[in-house]
Each structure stands twice: as structure tokens, then as C-alpha cells.
One Martini backbone bead per residue (centre of mass of N, CA, C, O) as a GRO file, in nm:
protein
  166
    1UNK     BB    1   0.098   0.034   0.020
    2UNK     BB    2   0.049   0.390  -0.037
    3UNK     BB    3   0.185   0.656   0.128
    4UNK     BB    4   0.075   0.975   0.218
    5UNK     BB    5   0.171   1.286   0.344
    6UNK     BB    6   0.005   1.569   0.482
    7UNK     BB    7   0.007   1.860   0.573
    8UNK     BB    8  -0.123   2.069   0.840
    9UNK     BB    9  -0.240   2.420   0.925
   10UNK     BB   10  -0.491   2.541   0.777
   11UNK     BB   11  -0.434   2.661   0.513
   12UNK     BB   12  -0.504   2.710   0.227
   13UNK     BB   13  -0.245   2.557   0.084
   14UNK     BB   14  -0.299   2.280   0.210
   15UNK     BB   15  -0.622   2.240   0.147
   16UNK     BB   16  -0.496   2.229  -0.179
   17UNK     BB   17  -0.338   2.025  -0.140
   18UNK     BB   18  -0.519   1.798  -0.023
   19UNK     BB   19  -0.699   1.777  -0.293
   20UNK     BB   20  -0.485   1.717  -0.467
   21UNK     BB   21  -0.438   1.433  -0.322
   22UNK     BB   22  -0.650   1.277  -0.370
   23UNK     BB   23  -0.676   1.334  -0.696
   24UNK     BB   24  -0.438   1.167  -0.717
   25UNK     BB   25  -0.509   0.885  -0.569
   26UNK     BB   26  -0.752   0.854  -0.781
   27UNK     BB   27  -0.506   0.711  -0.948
   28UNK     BB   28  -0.386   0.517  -0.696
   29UNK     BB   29  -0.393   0.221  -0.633
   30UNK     BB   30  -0.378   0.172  -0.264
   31UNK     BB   31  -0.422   0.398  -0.087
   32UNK     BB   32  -0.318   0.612   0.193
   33UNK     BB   33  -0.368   0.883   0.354
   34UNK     BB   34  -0.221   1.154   0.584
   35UNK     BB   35  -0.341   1.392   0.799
   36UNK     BB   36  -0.117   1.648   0.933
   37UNK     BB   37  -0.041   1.756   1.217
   38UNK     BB   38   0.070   2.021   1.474
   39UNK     BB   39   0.208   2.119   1.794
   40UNK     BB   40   0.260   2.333   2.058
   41UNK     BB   41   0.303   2.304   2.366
   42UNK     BB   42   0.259   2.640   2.399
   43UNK     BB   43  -0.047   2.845   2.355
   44UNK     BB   44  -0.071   3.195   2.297
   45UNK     BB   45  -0.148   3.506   2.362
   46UNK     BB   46  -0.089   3.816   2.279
   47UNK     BB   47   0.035   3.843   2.585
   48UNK     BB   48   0.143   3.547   2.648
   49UNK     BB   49  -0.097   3.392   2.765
   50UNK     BB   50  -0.190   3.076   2.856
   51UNK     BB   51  -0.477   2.955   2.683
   52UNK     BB   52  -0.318   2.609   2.600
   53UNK     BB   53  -0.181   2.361   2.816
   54UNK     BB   54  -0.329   2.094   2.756
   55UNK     BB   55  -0.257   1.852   2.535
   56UNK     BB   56  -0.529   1.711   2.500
   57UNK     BB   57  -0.686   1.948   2.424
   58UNK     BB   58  -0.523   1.980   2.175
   59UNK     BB   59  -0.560   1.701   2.013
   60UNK     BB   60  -0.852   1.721   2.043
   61UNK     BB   61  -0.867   1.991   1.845
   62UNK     BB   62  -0.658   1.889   1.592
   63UNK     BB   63  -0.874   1.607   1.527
   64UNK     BB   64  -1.138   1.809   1.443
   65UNK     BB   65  -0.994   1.950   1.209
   66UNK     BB   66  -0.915   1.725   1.037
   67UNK     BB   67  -1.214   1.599   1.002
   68UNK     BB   68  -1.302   1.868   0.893
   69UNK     BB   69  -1.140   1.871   0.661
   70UNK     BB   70  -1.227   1.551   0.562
   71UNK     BB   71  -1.494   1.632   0.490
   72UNK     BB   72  -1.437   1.853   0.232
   73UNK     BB   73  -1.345   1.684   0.080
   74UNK     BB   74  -1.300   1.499  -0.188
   75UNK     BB   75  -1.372   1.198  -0.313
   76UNK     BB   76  -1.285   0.906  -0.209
   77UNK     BB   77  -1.177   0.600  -0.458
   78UNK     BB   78  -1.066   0.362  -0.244
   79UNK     BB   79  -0.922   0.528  -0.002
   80UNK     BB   80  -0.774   0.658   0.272
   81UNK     BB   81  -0.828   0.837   0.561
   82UNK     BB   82  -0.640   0.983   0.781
   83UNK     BB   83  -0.568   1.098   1.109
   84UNK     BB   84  -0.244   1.309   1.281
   85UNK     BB   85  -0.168   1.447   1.583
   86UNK     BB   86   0.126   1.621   1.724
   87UNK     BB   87   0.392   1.732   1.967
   88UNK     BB   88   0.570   1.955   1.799
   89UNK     BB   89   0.805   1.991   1.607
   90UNK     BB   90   0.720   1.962   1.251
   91UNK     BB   91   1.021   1.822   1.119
   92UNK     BB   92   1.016   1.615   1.346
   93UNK     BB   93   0.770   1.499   1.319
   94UNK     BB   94   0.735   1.431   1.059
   95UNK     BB   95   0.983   1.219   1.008
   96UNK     BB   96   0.855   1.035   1.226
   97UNK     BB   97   0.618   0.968   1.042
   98UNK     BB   98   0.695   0.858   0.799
   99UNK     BB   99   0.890   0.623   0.936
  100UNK     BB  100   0.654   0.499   1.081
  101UNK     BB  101   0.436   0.465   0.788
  102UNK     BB  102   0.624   0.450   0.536
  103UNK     BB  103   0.640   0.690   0.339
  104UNK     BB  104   0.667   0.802  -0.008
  105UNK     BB  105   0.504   1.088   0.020
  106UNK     BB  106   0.505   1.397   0.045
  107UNK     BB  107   0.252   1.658   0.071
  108UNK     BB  108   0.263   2.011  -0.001
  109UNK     BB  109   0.209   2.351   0.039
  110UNK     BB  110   0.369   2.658  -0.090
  111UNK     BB  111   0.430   3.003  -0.013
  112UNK     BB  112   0.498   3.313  -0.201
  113UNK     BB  113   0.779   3.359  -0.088
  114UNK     BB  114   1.076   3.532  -0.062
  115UNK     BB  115   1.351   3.448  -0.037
  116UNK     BB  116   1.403   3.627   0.221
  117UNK     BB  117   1.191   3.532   0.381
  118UNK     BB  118   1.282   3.247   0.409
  119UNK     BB  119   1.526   3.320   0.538
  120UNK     BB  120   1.431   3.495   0.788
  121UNK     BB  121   1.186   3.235   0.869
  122UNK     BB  122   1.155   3.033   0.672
  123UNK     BB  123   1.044   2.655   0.538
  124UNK     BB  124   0.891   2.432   0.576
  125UNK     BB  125   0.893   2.283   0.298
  126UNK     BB  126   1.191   2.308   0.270
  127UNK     BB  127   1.283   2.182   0.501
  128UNK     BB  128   1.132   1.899   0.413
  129UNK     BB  129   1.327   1.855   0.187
  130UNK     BB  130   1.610   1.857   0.365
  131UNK     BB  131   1.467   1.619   0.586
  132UNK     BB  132   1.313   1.411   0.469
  133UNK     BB  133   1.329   1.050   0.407
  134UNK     BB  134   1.153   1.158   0.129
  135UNK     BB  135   0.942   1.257  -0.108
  136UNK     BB  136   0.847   1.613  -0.226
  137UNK     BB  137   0.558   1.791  -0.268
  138UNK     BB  138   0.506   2.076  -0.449
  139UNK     BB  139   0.219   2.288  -0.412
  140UNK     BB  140   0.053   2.531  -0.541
  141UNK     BB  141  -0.186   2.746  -0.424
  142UNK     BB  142  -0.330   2.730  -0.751
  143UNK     BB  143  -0.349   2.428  -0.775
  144UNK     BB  144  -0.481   2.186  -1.021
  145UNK     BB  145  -0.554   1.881  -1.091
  146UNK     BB  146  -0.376   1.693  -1.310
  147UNK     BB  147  -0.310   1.410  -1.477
  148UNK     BB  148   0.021   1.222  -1.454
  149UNK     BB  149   0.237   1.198  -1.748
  150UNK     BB  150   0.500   1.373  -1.647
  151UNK     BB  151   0.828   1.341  -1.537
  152UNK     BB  152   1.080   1.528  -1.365
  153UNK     BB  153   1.415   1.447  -1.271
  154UNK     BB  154   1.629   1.556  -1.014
  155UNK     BB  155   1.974   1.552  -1.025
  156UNK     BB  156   2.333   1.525  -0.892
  157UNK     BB  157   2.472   1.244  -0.964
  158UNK     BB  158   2.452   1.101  -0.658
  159UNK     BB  159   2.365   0.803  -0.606
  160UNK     BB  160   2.130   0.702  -0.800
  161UNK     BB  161   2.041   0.425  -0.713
  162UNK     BB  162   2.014   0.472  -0.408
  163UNK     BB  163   1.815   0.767  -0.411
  164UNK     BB  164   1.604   0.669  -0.607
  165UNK     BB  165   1.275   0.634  -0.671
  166UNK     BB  166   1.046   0.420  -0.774
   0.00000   0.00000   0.00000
């Protein structure tokens, strides 16, 4: 079975990323989606004050969010949708559901963020492209989904057999 695991923050951008994920999965025989959450240890209001300490509180919250996206999306054909949300930091989360879940690709949206902002915020996306175990898809904000008939692999053309996905 193939698994894709989506990230989500909640945001347009992963939401079309995951409707993408979806309907290319009614294209991918056997296939299982993962709807992926995570949460920081204390959420605080804007004057620094922490509004939910409570960790179980946050799971259940972000499980009920994640059913509530699941159940927006377009209908998948014979293909399961799980949800899971954990707590800690995002790369460090992903790449251990990954390796957990065996997942073949992760799937996830990028904001059109420049250059400067990258470097000076950070882009989830890319960090996930140098960090996690497995090929990334990365959908563009306005991207909607048609069958894929050609793909371009690039390459550093070192260790090409041993790193190339199949």
C-alpha cells in the first residue's frame, strides 16, 4: 500500500494541497492518505498568556479540525484517509511520522514567500525537502490537480541508484 502523508497548518495553501493529494490518489491504486497536524507545547494569546496548557485539550482539538478538513474534501475513490496530529516541533514531527508510517511521499502546499522571507522566517516546505526521508511534493497555492503523465526527475547524479525513489 502507498502511503502520502499531507501536512496540514490549517491554512488555504495546505487545504488545496490536500484536495491535490486526494484527487491524484483516485488516480494511484491502493493508496492511503495521511492528514498531518502538529501543535506547539504552549499556545499563548497575544499578550504572551498561555490559553491552552492542557496537551490532551490540544490533541483533541486538532483531531476534530483535522475530521473537519477530512470531511471537505473531494470524495476519495476506494483509498483510506486517516488523520494524525502530535505534539513538538513541525520537521522533527514529519519525518518521524514518515519513517513511522513507512510513507512514500509527502504532499504539501508552499506559499509564495520571497527569497528574503525564506531566509529570514524559514519555509516549512523547504525545510521538509531537506530534512524528511522520502520524495516531496511541493503544490503551488493556485494548483489544481490533472492527471500526471510526465515527470522530470532532477538529479545531483551522485548515488543515483541508491537514492532514487521508485
Amino acid at each position: 500500500m502507498r502511503k502520502f502523508i499531507i501536512p496540514i497548518d490549517f491554512s488555504d495553501t495546505a487545504k488545496n494541497a490536500a484536495r491535490f493529494a486526494v484527487r491524484m490518489a483516485n488516480d494511484v491504486p491502493d493508496c492511503e492518505l495521511i492528514l498531518f497536524h502538529t501543535f506547539d507545547k504552549v499556545v499563548a494569546g497575544s499578550d504572551g498568556t498561555p490559553i491552552a496548557s492542557d496537551p490532551q485539550a490540544r490533541m483533541t482539538i486538532s483531531m476534530a479540525a483535522l475530521e473537519n478538513l477530512k470531511s471537505s474534501l473531494p470524495e476519495s475513490t476506494g483509498n483510506d484517509i486517516r488523520c494524525i496530529a502530535m505534539e513538538g516541533p513541525f520537521l522533527n514531527c514529519l519525518d518521524k511520522i514518515v519513517l513511522q508510517e513507512t510513507a512514500e511521499m509527502v504532499v504539501m502546499g508552499i506559499n509564495g514567500a520571497t527569497r528574503l522571507e525564506q531566509v529570514m522566517i524559514g519555509s516549512s516546505t523547504l525545510g521538509a525537502v531537506n530534512q524528511v526521508s522520502c520524495p516531496v511534493m511541493i503544490i503551488p497555492p493556485s494548483a489544481s490537480y490533472k492527471k500526471i503523465r510526465t515527470v522530470i526527475y532532477a538529479s545531483d547524479m551522485k548515488n543515483v541508484a541508491s537514492t532514487t525513489p521508485v
